[in-house]
CSV table of C-alpha atoms in Angstrom, one decimal:
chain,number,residue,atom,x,y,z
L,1,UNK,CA,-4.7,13.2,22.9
L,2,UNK,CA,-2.4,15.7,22.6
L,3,UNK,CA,0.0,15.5,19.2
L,4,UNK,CA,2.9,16.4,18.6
L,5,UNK,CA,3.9,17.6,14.6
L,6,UNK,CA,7.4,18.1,13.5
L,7,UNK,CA,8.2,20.7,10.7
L,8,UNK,CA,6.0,20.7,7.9
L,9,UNK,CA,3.5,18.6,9.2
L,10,UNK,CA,-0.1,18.7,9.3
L,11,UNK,CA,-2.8,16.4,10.4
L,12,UNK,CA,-5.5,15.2,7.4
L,13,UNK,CA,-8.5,13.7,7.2
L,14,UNK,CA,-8.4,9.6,6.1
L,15,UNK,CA,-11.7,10.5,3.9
L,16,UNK,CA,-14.1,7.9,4.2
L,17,UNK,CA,-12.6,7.2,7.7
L,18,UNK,CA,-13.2,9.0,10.6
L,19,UNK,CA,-9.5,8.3,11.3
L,20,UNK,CA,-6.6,11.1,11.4
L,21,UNK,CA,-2.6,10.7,9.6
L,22,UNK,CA,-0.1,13.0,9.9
L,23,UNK,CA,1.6,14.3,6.5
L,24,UNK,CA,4.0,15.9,4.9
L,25,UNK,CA,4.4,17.1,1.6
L,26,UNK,CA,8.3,17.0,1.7
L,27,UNK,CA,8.7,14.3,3.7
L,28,UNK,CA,5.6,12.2,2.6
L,29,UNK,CA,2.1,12.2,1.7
L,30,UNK,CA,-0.1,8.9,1.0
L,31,UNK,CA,-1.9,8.9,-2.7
L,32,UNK,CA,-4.2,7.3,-4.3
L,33,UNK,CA,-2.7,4.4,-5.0
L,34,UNK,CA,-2.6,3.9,-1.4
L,35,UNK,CA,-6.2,4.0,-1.3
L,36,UNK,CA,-7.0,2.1,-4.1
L,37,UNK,CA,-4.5,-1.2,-2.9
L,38,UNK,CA,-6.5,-0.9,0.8
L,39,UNK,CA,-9.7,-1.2,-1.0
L,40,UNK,CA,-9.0,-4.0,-3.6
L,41,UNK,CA,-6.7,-6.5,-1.5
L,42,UNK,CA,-9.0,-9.1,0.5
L,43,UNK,CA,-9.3,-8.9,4.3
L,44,UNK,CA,-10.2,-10.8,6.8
L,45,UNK,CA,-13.0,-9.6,9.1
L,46,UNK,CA,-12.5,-10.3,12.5
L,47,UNK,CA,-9.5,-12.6,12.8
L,48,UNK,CA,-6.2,-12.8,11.3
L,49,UNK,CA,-2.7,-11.2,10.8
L,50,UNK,CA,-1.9,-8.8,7.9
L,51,UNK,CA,1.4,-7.4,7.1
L,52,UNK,CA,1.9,-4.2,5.0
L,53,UNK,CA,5.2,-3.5,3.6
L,54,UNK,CA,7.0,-0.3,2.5
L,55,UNK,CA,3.9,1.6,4.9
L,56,UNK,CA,5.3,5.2,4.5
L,57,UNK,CA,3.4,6.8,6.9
L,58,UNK,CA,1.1,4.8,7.7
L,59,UNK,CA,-2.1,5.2,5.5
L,60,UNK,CA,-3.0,1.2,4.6
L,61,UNK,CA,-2.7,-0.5,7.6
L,62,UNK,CA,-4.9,2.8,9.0
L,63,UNK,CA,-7.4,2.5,6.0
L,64,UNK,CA,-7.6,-1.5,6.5
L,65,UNK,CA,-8.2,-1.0,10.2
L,66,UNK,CA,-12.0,0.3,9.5
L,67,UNK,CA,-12.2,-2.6,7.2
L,68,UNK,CA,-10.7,-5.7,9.7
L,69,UNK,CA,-10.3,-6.3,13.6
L,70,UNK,CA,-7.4,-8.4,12.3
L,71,UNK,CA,-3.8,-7.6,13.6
L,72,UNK,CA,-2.0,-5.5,11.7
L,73,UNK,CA,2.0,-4.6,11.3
L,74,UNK,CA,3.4,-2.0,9.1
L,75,UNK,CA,7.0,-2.1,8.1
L,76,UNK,CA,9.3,0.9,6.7
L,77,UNK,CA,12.8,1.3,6.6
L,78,UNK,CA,12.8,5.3,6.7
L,79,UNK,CA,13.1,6.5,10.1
L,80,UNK,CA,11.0,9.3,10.0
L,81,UNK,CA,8.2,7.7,7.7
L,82,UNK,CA,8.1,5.1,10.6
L,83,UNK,CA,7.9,7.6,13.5
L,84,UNK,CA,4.9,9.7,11.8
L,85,UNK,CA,2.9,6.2,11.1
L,86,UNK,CA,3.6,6.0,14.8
L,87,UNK,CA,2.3,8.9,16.0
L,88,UNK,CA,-0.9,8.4,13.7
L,89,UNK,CA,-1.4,4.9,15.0
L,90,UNK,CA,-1.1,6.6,18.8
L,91,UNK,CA,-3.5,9.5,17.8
L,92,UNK,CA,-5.8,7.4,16.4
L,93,UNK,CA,-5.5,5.0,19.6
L,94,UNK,CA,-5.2,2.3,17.4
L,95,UNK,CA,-2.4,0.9,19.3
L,96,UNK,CA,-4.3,-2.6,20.0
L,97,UNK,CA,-4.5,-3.5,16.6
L,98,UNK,CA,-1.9,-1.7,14.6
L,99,UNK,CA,2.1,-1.8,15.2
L,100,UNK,CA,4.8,0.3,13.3
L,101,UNK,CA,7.7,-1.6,12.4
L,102,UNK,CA,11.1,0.2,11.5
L,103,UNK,CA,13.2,-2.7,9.3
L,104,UNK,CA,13.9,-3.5,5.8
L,105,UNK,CA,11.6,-5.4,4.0
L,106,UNK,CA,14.6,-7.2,2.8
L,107,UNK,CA,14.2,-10.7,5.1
L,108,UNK,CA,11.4,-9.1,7.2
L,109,UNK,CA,10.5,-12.2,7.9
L,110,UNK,CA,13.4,-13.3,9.9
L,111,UNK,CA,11.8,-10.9,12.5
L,112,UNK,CA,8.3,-11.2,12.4
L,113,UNK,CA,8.1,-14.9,11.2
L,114,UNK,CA,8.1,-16.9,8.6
L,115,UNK,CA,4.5,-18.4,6.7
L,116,UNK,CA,2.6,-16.8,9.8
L,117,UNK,CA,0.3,-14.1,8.0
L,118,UNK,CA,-3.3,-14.2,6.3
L,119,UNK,CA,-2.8,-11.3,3.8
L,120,UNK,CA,-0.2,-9.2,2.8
L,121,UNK,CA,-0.1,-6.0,1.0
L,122,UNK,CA,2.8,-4.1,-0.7
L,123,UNK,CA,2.8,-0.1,-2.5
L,124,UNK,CA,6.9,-0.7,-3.9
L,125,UNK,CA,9.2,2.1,-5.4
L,126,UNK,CA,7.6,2.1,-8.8
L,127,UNK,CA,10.6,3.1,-10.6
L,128,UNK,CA,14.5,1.8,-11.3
L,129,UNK,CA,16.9,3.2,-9.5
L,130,UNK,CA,18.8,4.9,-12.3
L,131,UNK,CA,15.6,6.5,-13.6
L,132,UNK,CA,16.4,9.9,-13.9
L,133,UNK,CA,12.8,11.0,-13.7
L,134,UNK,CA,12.8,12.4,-10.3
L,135,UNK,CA,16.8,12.9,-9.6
L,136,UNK,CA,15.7,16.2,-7.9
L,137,UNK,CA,13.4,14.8,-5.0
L,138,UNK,CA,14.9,14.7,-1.6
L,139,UNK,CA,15.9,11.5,-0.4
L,140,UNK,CA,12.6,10.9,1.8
L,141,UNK,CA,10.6,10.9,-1.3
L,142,UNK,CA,13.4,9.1,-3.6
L,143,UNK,CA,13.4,5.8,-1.5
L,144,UNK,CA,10.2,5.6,-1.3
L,145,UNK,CA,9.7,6.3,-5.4
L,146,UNK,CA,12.8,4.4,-6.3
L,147,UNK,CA,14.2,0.8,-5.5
L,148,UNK,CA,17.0,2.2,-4.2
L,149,UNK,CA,16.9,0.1,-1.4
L,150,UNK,CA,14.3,-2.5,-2.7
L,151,UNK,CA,13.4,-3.8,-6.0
L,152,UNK,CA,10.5,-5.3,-7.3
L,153,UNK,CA,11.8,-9.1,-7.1
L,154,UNK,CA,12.9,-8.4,-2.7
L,155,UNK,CA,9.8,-7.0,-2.2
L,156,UNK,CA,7.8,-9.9,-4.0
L,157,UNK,CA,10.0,-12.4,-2.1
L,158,UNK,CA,9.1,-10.8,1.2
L,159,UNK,CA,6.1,-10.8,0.7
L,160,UNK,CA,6.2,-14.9,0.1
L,161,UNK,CA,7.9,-15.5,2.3
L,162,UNK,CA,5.8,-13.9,4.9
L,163,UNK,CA,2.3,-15.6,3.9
L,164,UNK,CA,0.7,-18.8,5.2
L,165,UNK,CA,0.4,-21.2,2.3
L,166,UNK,CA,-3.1,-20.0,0.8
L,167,UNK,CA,-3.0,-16.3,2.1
L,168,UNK,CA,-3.0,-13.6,-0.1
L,169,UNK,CA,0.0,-10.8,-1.3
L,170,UNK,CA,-1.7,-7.9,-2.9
L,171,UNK,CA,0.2,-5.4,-4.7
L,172,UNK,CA,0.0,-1.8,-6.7
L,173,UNK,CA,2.2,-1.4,-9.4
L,174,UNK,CA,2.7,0.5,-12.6
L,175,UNK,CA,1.5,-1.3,-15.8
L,176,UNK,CA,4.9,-1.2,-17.5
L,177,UNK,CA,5.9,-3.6,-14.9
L,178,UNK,CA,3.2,-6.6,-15.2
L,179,UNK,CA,5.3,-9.3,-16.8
L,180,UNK,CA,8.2,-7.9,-14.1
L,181,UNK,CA,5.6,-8.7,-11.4
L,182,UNK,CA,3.8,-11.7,-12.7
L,183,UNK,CA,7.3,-13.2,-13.0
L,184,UNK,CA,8.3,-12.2,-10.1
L,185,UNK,CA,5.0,-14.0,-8.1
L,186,UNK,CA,5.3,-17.0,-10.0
L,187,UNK,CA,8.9,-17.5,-9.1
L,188,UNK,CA,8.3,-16.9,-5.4
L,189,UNK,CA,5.0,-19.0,-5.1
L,190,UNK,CA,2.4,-16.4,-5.7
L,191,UNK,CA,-0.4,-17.5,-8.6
L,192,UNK,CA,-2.1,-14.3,-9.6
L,193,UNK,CA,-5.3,-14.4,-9.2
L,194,UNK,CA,-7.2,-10.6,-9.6
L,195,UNK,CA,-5.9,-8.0,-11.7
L,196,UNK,CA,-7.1,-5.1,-12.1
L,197,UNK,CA,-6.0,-1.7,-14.1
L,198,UNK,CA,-6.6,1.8,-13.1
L,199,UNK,CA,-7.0,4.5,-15.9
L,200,UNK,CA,-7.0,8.5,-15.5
L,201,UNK,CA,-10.6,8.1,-17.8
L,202,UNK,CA,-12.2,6.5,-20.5
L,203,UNK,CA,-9.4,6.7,-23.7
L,204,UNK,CA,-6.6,7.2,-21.9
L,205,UNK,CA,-3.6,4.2,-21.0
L,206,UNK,CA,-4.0,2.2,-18.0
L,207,UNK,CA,-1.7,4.0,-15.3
L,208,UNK,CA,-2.2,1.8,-12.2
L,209,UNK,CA,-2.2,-1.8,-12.0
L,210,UNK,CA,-3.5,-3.5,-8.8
L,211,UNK,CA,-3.0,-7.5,-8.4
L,212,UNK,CA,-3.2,-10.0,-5.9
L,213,UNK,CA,-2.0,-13.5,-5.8
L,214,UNK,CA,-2.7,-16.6,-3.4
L,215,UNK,CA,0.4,-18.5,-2.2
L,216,UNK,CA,0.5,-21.8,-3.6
L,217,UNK,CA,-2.6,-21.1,-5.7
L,218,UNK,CA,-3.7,-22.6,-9.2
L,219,UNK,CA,-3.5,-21.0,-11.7
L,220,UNK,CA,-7.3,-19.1,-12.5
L,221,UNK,CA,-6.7,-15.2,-13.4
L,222,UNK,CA,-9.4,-12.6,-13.8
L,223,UNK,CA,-9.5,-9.9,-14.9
L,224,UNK,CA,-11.1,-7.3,-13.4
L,225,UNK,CA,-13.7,-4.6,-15.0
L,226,UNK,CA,-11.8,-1.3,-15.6
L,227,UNK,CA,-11.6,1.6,-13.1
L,228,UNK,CA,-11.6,5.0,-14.1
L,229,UNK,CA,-10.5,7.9,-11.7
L,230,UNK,CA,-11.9,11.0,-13.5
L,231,UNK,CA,-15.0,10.9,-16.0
L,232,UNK,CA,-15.6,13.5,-18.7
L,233,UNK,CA,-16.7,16.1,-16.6
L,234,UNK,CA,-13.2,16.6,-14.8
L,235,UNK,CA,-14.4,15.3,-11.5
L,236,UNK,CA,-14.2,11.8,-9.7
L,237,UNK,CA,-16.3,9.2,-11.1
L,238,UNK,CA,-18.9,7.8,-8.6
L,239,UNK,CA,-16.6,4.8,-7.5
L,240,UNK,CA,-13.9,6.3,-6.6
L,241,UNK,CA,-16.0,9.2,-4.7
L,242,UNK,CA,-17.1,6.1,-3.0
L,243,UNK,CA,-13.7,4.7,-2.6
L,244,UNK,CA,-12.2,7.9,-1.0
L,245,UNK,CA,-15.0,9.4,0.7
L,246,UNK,CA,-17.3,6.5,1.5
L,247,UNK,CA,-21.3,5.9,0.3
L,248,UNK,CA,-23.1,9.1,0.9
């Protein structure tokens, strides 16, 4: 079909799917953290209803749509973010099973429903608003870094309040923030039940934390074996070659 791209804009490879998203490196790009969530959180196979908030352009609920016939619903506050997951979802003639949603997480649910949804997933602003970190970034790539417009505790709560009793929020987070996010599930019905951290390689501090909690769950956490991005060699190690670019 023909495609149009605004800008900057170009049209990349989804790696280990033969799928297409547009990007844009000062608008938005997906990373690997997006990758990483779409591969750890559970999915149905063939039936269901999954809901991924904060989408940014698109890249999970286009990931998790080689792994699930499940329905699918991305939702994003930014305007533009929204309008290239769009055109992604259209190019990709995905239409069927995957819907772009411009809203605020913030009561989502008050649109879509309440309790109805299997799984849902959630990549949050990492950092606090009056982080000073990245003061510079243009306001496309501050919203979706900062919780300028959504914290940790709105996001969680969305996410609750979204989910059937017994479905299943997953999350990707910084480490610094696992008691924050912990509490946070606990206080709006989500019992963590997976964890697992992400680190650059062997030595090295954890940098990424992925977790996912059942709705009304008991309490029963593992903890996952450790995943490490790079080996010693510089390059990726062999599962997350496999993550990104499928088995060879």
């Amino acid at each position: 079909m023909e495609l149009w791209l605004r800008d900057d804009e170009r049209l990349d490879y989804l790696l280990a799917e033969e799928l297409r998203i547009i990007q844009s490196p000062s608008v938005f790009s997906f990373s690997l953290d997006a990758v990483l969530l779409s591969r750890f959180t559970y999915v149905p196979i063939s039936r269901g209803k999954i809901v991924d908030l904060c989408t940014g352009n698109g890249a999970i609920p286009l990931f998790l749509s080689a792994r699930t016939k499940a329905e699918i619903i991305g939702i994003e506050l930014q305007e533009r973010l929204a309008d290239m997951a769009k055109r992604s979802v259209q190019y990709n003639k995905l239409d069927s099973q995957v819907m772009i949603k411009q809203a605020d997480v913030k009561g989502i649910a008050t649109q879509i429903g309440f309790e109805k949804y299997d799984v849902v997933t959630c990549n949050p602003p990492y950092f606090p608003a009056h982080e000073a970190s990245d003061k510079n970034l243009k306001e496309h790539l501050a919203i979706a870094r900062h919780e300028i417009h959504l914290t940790l505790d709105e996001a969680v709560r969305s996410a609750s309040e979204l989910l059937k009793q017994g479905g299943k929020a997953a999350f990707v987070h910084r480490p610094g923030r696992l008691l924050d996010i912990v509490t946070a599930m606990r206080a709006n019905r989500l019992e963590p039940k997976r964890i697992r951290f992400v680190y650059p390689k062997e030595g090295k501090e954890a940098n990424t934390l992925l977790i996912e909690g059942i709705k009304d769950g008991k309490p029963d956490l593992k903890i996952l074996p450790p995943l490490y991005v790079y080996g010693e060699n510089g390059e990726y190690t062999e599962e997350v070659k496999e993550l990104l670019y499928g088995k060879e």
